PDB file of C-alpha atoms in Angstrom:
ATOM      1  CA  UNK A   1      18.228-111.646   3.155  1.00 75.00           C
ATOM      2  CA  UNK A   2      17.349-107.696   2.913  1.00 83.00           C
ATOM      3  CA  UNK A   3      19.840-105.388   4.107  1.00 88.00           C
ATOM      4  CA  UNK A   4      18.280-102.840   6.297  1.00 91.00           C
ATOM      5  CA  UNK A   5      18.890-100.213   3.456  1.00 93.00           C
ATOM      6  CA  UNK A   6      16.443-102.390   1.378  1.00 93.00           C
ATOM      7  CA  UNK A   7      14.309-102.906   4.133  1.00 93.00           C
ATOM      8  CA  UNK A   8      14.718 -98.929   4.645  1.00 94.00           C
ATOM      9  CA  UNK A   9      13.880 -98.221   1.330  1.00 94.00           C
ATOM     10  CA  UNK A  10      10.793-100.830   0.947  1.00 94.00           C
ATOM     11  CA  UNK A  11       9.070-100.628   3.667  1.00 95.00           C
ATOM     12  CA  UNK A  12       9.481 -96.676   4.933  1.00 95.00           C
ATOM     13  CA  UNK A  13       6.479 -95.174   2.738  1.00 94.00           C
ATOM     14  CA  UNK A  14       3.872 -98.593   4.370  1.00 94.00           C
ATOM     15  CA  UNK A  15       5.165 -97.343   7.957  1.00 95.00           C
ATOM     16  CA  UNK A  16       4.656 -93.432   7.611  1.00 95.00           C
ATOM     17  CA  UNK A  17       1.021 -94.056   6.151  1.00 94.00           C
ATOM     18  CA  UNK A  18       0.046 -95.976   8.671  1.00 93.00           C
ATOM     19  CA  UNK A  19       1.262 -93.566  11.496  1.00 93.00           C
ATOM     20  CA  UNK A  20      -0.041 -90.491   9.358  1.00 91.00           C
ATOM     21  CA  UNK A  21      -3.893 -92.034   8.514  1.00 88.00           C
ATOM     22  CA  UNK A  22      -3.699 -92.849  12.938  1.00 87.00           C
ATOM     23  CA  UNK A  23      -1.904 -89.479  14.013  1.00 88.00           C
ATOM     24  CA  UNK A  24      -1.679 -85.808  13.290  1.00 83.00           C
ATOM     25  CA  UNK A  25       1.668 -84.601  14.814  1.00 88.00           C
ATOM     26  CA  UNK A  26       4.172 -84.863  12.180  1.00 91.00           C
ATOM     27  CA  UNK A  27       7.445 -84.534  14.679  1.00 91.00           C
ATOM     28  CA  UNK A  28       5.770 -87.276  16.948  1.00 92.00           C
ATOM     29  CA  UNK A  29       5.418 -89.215  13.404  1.00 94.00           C
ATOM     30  CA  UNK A  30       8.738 -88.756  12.595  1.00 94.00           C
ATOM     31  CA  UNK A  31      10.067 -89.657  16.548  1.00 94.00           C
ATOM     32  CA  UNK A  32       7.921 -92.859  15.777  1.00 95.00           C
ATOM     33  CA  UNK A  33       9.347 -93.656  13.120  1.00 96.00           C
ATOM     34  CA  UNK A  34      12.519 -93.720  13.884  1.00 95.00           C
ATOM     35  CA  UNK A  35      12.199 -95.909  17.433  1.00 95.00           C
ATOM     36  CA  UNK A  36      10.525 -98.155  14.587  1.00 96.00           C
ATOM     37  CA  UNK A  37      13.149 -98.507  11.980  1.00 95.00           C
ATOM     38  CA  UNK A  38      15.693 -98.295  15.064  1.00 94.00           C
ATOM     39  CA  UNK A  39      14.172-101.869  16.328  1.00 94.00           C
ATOM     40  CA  UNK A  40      14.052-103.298  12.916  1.00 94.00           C
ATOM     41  CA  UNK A  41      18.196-102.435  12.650  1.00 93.00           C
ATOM     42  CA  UNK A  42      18.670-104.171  15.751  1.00 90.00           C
ATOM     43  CA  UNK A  43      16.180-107.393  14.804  1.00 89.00           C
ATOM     44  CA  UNK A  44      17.499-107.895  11.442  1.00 88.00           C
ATOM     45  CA  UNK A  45      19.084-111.289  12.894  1.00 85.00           C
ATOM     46  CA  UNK A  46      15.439-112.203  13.640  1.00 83.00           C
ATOM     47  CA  UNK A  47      14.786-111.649   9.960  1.00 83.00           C
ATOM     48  CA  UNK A  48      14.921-115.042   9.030  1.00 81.00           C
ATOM     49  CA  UNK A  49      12.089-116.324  11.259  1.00 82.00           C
ATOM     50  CA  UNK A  50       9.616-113.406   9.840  1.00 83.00           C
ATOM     51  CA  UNK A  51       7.043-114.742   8.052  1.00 85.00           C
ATOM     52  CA  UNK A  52       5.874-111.413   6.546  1.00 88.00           C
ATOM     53  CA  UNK A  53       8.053-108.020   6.938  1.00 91.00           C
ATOM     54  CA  UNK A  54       5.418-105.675   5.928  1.00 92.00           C
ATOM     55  CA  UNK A  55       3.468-107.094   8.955  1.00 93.00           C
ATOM     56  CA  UNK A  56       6.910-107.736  11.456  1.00 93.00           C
ATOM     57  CA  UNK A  57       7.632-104.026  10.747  1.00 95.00           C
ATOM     58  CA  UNK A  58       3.921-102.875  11.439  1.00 94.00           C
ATOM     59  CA  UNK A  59       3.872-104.708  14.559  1.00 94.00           C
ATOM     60  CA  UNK A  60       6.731-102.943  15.788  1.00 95.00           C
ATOM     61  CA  UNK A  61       5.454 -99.416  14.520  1.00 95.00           C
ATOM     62  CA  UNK A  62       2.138-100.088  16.494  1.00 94.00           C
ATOM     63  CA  UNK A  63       3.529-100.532  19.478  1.00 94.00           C
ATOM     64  CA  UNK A  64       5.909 -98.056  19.396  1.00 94.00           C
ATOM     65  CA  UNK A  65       3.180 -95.443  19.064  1.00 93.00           C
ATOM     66  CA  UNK A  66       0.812 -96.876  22.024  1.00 91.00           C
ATOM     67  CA  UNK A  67       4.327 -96.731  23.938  1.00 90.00           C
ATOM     68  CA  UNK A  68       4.672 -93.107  23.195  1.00 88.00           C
ATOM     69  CA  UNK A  69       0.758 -92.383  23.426  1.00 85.00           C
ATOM     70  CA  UNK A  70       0.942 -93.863  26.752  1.00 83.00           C
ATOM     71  CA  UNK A  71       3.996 -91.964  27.619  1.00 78.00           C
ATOM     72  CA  UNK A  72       2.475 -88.687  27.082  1.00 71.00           C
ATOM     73  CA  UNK A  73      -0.541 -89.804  29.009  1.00 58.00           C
ATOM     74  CA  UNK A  74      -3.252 -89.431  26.222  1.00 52.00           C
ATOM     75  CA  UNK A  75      -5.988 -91.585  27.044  1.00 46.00           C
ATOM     76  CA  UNK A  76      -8.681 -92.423  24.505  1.00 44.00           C
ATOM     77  CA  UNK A  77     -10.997 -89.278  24.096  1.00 40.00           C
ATOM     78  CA  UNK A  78      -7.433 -86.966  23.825  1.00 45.00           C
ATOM     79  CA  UNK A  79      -6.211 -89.284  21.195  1.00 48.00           C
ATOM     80  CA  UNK A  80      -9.913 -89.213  19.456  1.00 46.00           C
ATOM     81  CA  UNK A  81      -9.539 -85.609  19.471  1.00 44.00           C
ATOM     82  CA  UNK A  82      -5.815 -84.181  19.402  1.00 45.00           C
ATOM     83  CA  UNK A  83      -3.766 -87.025  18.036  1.00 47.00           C
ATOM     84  CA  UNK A  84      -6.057 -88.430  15.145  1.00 46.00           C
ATOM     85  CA  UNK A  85      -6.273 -87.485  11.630  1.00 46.00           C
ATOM     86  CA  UNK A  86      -8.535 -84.225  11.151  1.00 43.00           C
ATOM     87  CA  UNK A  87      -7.704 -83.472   7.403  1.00 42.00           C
ATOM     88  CA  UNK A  88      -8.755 -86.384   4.762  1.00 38.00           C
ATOM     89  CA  UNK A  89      -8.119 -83.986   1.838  1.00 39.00           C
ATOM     90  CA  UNK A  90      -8.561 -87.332  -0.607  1.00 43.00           C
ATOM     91  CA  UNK A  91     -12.324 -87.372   0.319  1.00 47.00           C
ATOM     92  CA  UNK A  92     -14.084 -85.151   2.982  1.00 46.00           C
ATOM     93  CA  UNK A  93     -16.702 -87.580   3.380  1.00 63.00           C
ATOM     94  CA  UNK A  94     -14.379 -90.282   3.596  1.00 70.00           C
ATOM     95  CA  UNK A  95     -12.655 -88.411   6.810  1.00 66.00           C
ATOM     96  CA  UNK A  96     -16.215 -88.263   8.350  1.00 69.00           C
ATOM     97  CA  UNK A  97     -16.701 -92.185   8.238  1.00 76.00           C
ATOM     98  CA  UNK A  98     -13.336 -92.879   9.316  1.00 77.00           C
ATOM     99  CA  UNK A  99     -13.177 -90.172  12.457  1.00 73.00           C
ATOM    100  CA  UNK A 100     -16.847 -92.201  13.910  1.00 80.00           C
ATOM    101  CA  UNK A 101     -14.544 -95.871  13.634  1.00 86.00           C
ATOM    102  CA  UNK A 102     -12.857 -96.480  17.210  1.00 86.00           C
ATOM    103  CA  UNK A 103      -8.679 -96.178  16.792  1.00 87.00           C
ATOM    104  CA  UNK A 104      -9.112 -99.901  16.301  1.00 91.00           C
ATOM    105  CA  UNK A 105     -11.692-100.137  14.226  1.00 93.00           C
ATOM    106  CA  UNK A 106     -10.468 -97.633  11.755  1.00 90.00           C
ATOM    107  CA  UNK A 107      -6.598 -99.536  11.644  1.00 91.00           C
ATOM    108  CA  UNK A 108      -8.212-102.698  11.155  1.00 93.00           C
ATOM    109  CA  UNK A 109     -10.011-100.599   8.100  1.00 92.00           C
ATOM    110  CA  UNK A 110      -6.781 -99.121   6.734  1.00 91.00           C
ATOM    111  CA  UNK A 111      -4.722-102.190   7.030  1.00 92.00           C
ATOM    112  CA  UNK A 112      -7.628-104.860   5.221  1.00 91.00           C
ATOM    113  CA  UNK A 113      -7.782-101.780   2.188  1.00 91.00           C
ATOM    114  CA  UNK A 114      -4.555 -99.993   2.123  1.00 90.00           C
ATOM    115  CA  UNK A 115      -1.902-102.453   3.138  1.00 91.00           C
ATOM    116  CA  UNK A 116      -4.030-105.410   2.164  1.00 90.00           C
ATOM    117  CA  UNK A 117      -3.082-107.547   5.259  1.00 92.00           C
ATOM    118  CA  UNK A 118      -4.886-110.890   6.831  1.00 91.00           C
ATOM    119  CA  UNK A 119      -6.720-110.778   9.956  1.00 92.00           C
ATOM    120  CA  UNK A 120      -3.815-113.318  10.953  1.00 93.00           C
ATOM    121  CA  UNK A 121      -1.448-110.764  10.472  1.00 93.00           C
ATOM    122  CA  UNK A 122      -3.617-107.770  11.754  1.00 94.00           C
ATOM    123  CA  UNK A 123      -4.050-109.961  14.861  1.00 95.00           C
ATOM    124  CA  UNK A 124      -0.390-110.230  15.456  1.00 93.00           C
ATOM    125  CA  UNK A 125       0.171-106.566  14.797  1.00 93.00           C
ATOM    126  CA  UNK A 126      -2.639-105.357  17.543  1.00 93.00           C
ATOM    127  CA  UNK A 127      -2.480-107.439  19.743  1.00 92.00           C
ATOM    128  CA  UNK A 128      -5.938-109.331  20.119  1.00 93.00           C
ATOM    129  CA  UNK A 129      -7.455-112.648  18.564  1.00 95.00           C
ATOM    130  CA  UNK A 130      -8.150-113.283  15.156  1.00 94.00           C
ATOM    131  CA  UNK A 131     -12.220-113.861  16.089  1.00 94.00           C
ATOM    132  CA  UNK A 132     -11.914-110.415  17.607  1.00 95.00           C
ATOM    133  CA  UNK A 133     -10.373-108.384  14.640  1.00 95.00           C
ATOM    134  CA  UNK A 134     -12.838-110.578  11.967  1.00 93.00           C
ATOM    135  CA  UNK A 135     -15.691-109.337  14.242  1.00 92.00           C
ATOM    136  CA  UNK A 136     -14.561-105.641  14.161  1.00 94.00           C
ATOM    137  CA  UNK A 137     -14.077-106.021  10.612  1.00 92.00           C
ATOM    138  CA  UNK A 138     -17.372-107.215   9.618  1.00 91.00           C
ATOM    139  CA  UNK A 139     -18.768-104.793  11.725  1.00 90.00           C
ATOM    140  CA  UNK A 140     -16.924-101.665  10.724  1.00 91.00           C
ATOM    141  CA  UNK A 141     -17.122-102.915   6.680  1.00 88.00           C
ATOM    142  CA  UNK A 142     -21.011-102.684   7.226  1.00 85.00           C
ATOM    143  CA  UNK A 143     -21.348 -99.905   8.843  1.00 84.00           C
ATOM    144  CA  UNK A 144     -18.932 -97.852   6.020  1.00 85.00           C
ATOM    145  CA  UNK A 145     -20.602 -99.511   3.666  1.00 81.00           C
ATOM    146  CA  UNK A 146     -23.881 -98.520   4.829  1.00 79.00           C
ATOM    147  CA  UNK A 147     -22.535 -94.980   5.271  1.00 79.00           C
ATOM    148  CA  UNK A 148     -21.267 -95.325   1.796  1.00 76.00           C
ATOM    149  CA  UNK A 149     -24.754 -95.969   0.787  1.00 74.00           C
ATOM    150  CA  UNK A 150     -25.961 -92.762   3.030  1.00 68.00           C
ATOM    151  CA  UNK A 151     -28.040 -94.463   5.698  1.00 50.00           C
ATOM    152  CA  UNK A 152     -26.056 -93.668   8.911  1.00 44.00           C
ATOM    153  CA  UNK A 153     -24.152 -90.379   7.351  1.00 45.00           C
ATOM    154  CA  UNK A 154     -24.869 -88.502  11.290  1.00 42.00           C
ATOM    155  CA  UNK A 155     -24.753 -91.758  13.345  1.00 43.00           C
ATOM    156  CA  UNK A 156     -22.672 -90.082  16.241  1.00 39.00           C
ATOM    157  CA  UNK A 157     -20.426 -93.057  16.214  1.00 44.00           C
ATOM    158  CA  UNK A 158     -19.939 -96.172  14.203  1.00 46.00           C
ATOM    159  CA  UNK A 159     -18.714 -98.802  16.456  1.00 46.00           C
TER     160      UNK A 159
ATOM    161  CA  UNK B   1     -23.405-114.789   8.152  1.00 70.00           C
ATOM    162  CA  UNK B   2     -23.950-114.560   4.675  1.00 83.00           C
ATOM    163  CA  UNK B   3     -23.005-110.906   3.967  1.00 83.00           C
ATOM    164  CA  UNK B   4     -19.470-111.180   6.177  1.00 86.00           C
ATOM    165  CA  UNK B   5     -19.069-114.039   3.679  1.00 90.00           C
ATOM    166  CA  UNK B   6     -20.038-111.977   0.903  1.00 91.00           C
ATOM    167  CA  UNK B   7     -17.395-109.165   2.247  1.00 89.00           C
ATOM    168  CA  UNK B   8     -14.607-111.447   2.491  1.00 90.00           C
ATOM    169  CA  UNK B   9     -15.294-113.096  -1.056  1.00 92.00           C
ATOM    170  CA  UNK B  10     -15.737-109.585  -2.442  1.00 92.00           C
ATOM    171  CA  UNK B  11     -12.526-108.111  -0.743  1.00 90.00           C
ATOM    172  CA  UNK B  12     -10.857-111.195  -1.544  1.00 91.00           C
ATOM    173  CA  UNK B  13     -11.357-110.506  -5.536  1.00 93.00           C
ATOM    174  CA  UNK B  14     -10.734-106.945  -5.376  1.00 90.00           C
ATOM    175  CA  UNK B  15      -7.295-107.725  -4.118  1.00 87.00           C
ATOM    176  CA  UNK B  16      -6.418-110.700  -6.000  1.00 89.00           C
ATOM    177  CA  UNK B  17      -6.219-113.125  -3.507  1.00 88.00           C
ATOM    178  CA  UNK B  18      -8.952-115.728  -4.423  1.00 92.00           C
ATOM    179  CA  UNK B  19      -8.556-119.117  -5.438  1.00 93.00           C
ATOM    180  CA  UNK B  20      -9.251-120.616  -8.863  1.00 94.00           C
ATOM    181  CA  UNK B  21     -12.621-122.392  -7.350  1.00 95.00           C
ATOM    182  CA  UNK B  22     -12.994-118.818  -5.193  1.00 94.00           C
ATOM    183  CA  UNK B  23     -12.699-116.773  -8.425  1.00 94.00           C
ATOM    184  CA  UNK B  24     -15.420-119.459  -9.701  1.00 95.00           C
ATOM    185  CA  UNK B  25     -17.821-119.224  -6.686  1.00 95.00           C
ATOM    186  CA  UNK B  26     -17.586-114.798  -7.167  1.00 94.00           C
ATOM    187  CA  UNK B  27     -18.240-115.220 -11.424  1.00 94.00           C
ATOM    188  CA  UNK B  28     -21.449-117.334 -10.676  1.00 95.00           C
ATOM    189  CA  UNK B  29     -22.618-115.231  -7.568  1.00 94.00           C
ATOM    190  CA  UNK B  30     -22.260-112.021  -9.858  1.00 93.00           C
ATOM    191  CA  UNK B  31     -24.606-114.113 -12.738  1.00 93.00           C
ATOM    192  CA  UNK B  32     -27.068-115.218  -9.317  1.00 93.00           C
ATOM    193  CA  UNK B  33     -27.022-113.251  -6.525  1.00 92.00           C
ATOM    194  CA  UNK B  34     -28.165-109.229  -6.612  1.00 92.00           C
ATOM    195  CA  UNK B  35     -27.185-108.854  -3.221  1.00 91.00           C
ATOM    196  CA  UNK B  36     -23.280-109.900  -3.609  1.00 93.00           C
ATOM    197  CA  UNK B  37     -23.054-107.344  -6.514  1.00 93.00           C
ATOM    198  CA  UNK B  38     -24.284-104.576  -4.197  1.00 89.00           C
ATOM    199  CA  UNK B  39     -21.407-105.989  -1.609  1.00 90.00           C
ATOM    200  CA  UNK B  40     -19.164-106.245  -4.282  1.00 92.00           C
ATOM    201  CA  UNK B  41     -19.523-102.382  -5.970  1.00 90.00           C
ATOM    202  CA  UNK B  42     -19.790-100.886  -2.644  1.00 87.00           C
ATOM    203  CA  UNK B  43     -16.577-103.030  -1.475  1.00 88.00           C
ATOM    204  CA  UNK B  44     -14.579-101.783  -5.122  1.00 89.00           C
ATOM    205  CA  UNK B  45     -15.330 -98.231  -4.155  1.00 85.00           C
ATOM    206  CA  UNK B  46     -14.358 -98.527  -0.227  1.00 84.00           C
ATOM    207  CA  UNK B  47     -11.478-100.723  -1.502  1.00 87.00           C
ATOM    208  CA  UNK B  48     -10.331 -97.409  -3.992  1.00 86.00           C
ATOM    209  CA  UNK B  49     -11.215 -94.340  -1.440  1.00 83.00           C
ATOM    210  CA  UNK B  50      -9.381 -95.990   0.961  1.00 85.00           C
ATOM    211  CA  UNK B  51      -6.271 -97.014  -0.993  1.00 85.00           C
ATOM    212  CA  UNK B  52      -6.361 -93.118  -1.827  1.00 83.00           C
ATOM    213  CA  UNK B  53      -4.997 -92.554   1.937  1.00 80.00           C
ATOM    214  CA  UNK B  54      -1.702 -93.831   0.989  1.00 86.00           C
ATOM    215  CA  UNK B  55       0.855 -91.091   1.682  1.00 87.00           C
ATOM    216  CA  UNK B  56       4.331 -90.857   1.069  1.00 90.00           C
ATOM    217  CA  UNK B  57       6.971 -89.276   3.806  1.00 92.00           C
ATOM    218  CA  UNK B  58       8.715 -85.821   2.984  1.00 92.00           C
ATOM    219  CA  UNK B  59      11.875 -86.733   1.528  1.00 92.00           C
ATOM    220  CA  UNK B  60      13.331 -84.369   4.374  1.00 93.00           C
ATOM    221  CA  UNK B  61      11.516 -86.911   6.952  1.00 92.00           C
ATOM    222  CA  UNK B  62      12.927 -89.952   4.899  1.00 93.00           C
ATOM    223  CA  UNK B  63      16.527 -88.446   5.119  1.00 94.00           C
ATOM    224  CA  UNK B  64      16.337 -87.504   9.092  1.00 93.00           C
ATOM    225  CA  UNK B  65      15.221 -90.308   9.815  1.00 94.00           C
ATOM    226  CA  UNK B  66      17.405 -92.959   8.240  1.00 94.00           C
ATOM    227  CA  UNK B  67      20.518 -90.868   9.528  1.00 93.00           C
ATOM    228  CA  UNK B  68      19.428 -90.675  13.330  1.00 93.00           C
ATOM    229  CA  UNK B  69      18.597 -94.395  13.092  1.00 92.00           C
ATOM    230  CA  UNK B  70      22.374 -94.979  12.060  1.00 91.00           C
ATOM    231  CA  UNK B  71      23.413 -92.818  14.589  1.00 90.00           C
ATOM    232  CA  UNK B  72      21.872 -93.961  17.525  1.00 87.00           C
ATOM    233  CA  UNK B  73      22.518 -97.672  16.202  1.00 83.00           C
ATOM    234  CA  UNK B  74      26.200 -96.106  16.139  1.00 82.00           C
ATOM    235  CA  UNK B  75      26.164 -94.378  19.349  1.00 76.00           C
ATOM    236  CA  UNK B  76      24.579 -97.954  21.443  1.00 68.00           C
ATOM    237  CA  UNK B  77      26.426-100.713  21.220  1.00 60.00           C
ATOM    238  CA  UNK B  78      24.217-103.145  19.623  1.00 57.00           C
ATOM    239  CA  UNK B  79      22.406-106.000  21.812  1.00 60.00           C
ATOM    240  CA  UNK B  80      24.339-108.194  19.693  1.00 61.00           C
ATOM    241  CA  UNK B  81      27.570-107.434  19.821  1.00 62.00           C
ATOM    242  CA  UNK B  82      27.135-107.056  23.555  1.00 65.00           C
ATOM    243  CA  UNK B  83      25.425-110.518  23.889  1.00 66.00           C
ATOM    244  CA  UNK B  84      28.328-111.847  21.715  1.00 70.00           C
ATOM    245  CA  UNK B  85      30.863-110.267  23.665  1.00 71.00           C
ATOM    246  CA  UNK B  86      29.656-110.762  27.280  1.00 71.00           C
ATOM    247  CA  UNK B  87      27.769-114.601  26.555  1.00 73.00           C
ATOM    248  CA  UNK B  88      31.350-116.524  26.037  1.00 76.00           C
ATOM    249  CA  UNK B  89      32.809-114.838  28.946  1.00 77.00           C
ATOM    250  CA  UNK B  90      29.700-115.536  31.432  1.00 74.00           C
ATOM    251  CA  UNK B  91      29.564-118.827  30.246  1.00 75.00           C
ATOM    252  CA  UNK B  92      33.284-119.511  31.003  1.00 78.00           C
ATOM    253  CA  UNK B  93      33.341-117.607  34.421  1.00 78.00           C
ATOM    254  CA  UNK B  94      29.744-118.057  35.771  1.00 78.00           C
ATOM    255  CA  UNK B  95      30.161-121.903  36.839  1.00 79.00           C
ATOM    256  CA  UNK B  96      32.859-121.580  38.508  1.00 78.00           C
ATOM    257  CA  UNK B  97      31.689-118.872  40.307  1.00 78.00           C
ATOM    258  CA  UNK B  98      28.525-120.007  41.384  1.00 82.00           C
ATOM    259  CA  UNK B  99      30.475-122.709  42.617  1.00 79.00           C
ATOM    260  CA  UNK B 100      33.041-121.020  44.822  1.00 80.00           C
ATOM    261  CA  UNK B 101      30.011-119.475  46.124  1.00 82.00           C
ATOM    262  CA  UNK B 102      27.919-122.336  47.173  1.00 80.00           C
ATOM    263  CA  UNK B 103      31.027-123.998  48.857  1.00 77.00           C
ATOM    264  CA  UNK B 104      31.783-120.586  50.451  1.00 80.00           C
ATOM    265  CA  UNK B 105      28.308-120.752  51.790  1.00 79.00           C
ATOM    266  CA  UNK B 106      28.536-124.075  52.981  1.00 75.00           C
ATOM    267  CA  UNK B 107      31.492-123.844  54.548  1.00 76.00           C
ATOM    268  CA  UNK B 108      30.159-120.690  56.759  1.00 74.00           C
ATOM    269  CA  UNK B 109      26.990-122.653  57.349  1.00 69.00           C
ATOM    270  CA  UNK B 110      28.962-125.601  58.630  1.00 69.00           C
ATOM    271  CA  UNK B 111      31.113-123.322  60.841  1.00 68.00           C
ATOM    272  CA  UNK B 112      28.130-121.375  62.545  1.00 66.00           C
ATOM    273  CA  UNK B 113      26.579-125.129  63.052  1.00 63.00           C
ATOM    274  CA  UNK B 114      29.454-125.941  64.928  1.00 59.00           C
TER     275      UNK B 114
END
């Protein structure tokens, strides 16, 4: 079984991604972060019964951030606009695509690509069914890929 | 639907997590099928923007972090040791409290029937 230092060590650079490509405050990213790694120290008894940690840990990382979203009362248009990534400096038009996907849209994006999770696990770590997050999916996938191709580049939003 | 098929199938290759008979299906749909290449390219260059959002913590960040995680795991006592501690003695004490209670109770109720 990992020790949390491995888990620490493993798993801190998939967390901090994730809450940097869905926030912009960098101390609210770090307070995140550690109410996040904070739970896994305390669940590492639980360990055992984890089926994936990458996905365990991202659970637990999601909700602490709708906890502390919902504890600073932003409600959906102030987290579209204050709390979401502005700056894409890997691809400008990539930041464009991304800011027209709803918050769940886009971490249903980032975590089929980047973190290269199922909709099983992607499921588990928002919170809805798996018909729900394949349907997002498919739709979001077109509609990038579409943009990608330059027919809805000014669409005011994606999804 | 044939192109959320396509997606998957495409995805599915890009990240290595096909099947032998998958990895089959994908060589002869690239050989047939115009329209899964088009799903495929345009899911390879999604698939290698996005992975381009990967960033990695400050080491500053990585450092405060891991040390006020320790501390405040230091600071609590842990929901384990707590259950560990406090579960035996509960388990001893509770029964024969709730007992004494109940026949306290009845005892009253008998009296104020009387």
């Amino acid at each position: 079984m990992m020790s949390f230092d491995e888990i620490y060590e493993a798993y801190l650079d998939t967390v901090y991604s994730f809450l940097k490509f869905k926030l912009n405050d960098e101390s609210l990213i770090e307070e995140i972060l550690q109410e996040t790694f904070l739970a896994v120290y305390r669940g590492l008894d639980r360990l055992a019964d984890v089926k994936s940690i990458k996905a365990w840990i991202l659970t637990i990382a999601h909700h602490k951030m709708v906890d502390q979203l919902r504890s600073v009362k932003f409600d959906e248009v102030e987290l579209d606009q204050n709390m979401l990534v502005e700056d894409f400096s890997t691809d400008l038009t990539l930041k464009e695509a991304l800011n027209q996907l709803d918050p769940t849209a886009s971490t249903i994006i980032y975590g089929l690509y980047v973190e290269q999770l199922t909709y099983q696990e992607l499921a588990e770590i928002i919170g809805i069914p798996v018909g729900t997050v394949k349907s997002r999916a498919y739709t979001a996938r077109a509609k990038l890929r579409d943009w990608f191709k330059g027919g809805v580049k000014h669409e005011s939003r994606l999804l | 639907m044939k192109a959320d098929y396509y997606s998957d199938l495409a995805l599915g290759y890009i990240q290595g997590s096909l099947t032998p008979q998958e990895k089959q299906e994908v060589f002869q749909l690239i050989m047939e099928a115009p329209d899964f290449c088009e799903i495929l390219l345009l899911e390879l260059e999604l698939s290698r923007t996005l992975t381009e959002c990967k960033t990695a913590p400050p080491k500053k960040t990585a450092a405060n972090v891991y040390f006020r995680v320790l501390a405040s795991a230091a600071a609590q006592p842990s929901a384990k040791l707590a259950e560990s501690f406090l579960t035996p003695i509960f388990r001893a004490s509770l029964p024969n409290l709730v007992t004494w209670m109940i026949f306290n109770y009845q005892r009253r109720v008998f009296v104020d029937a009387r």
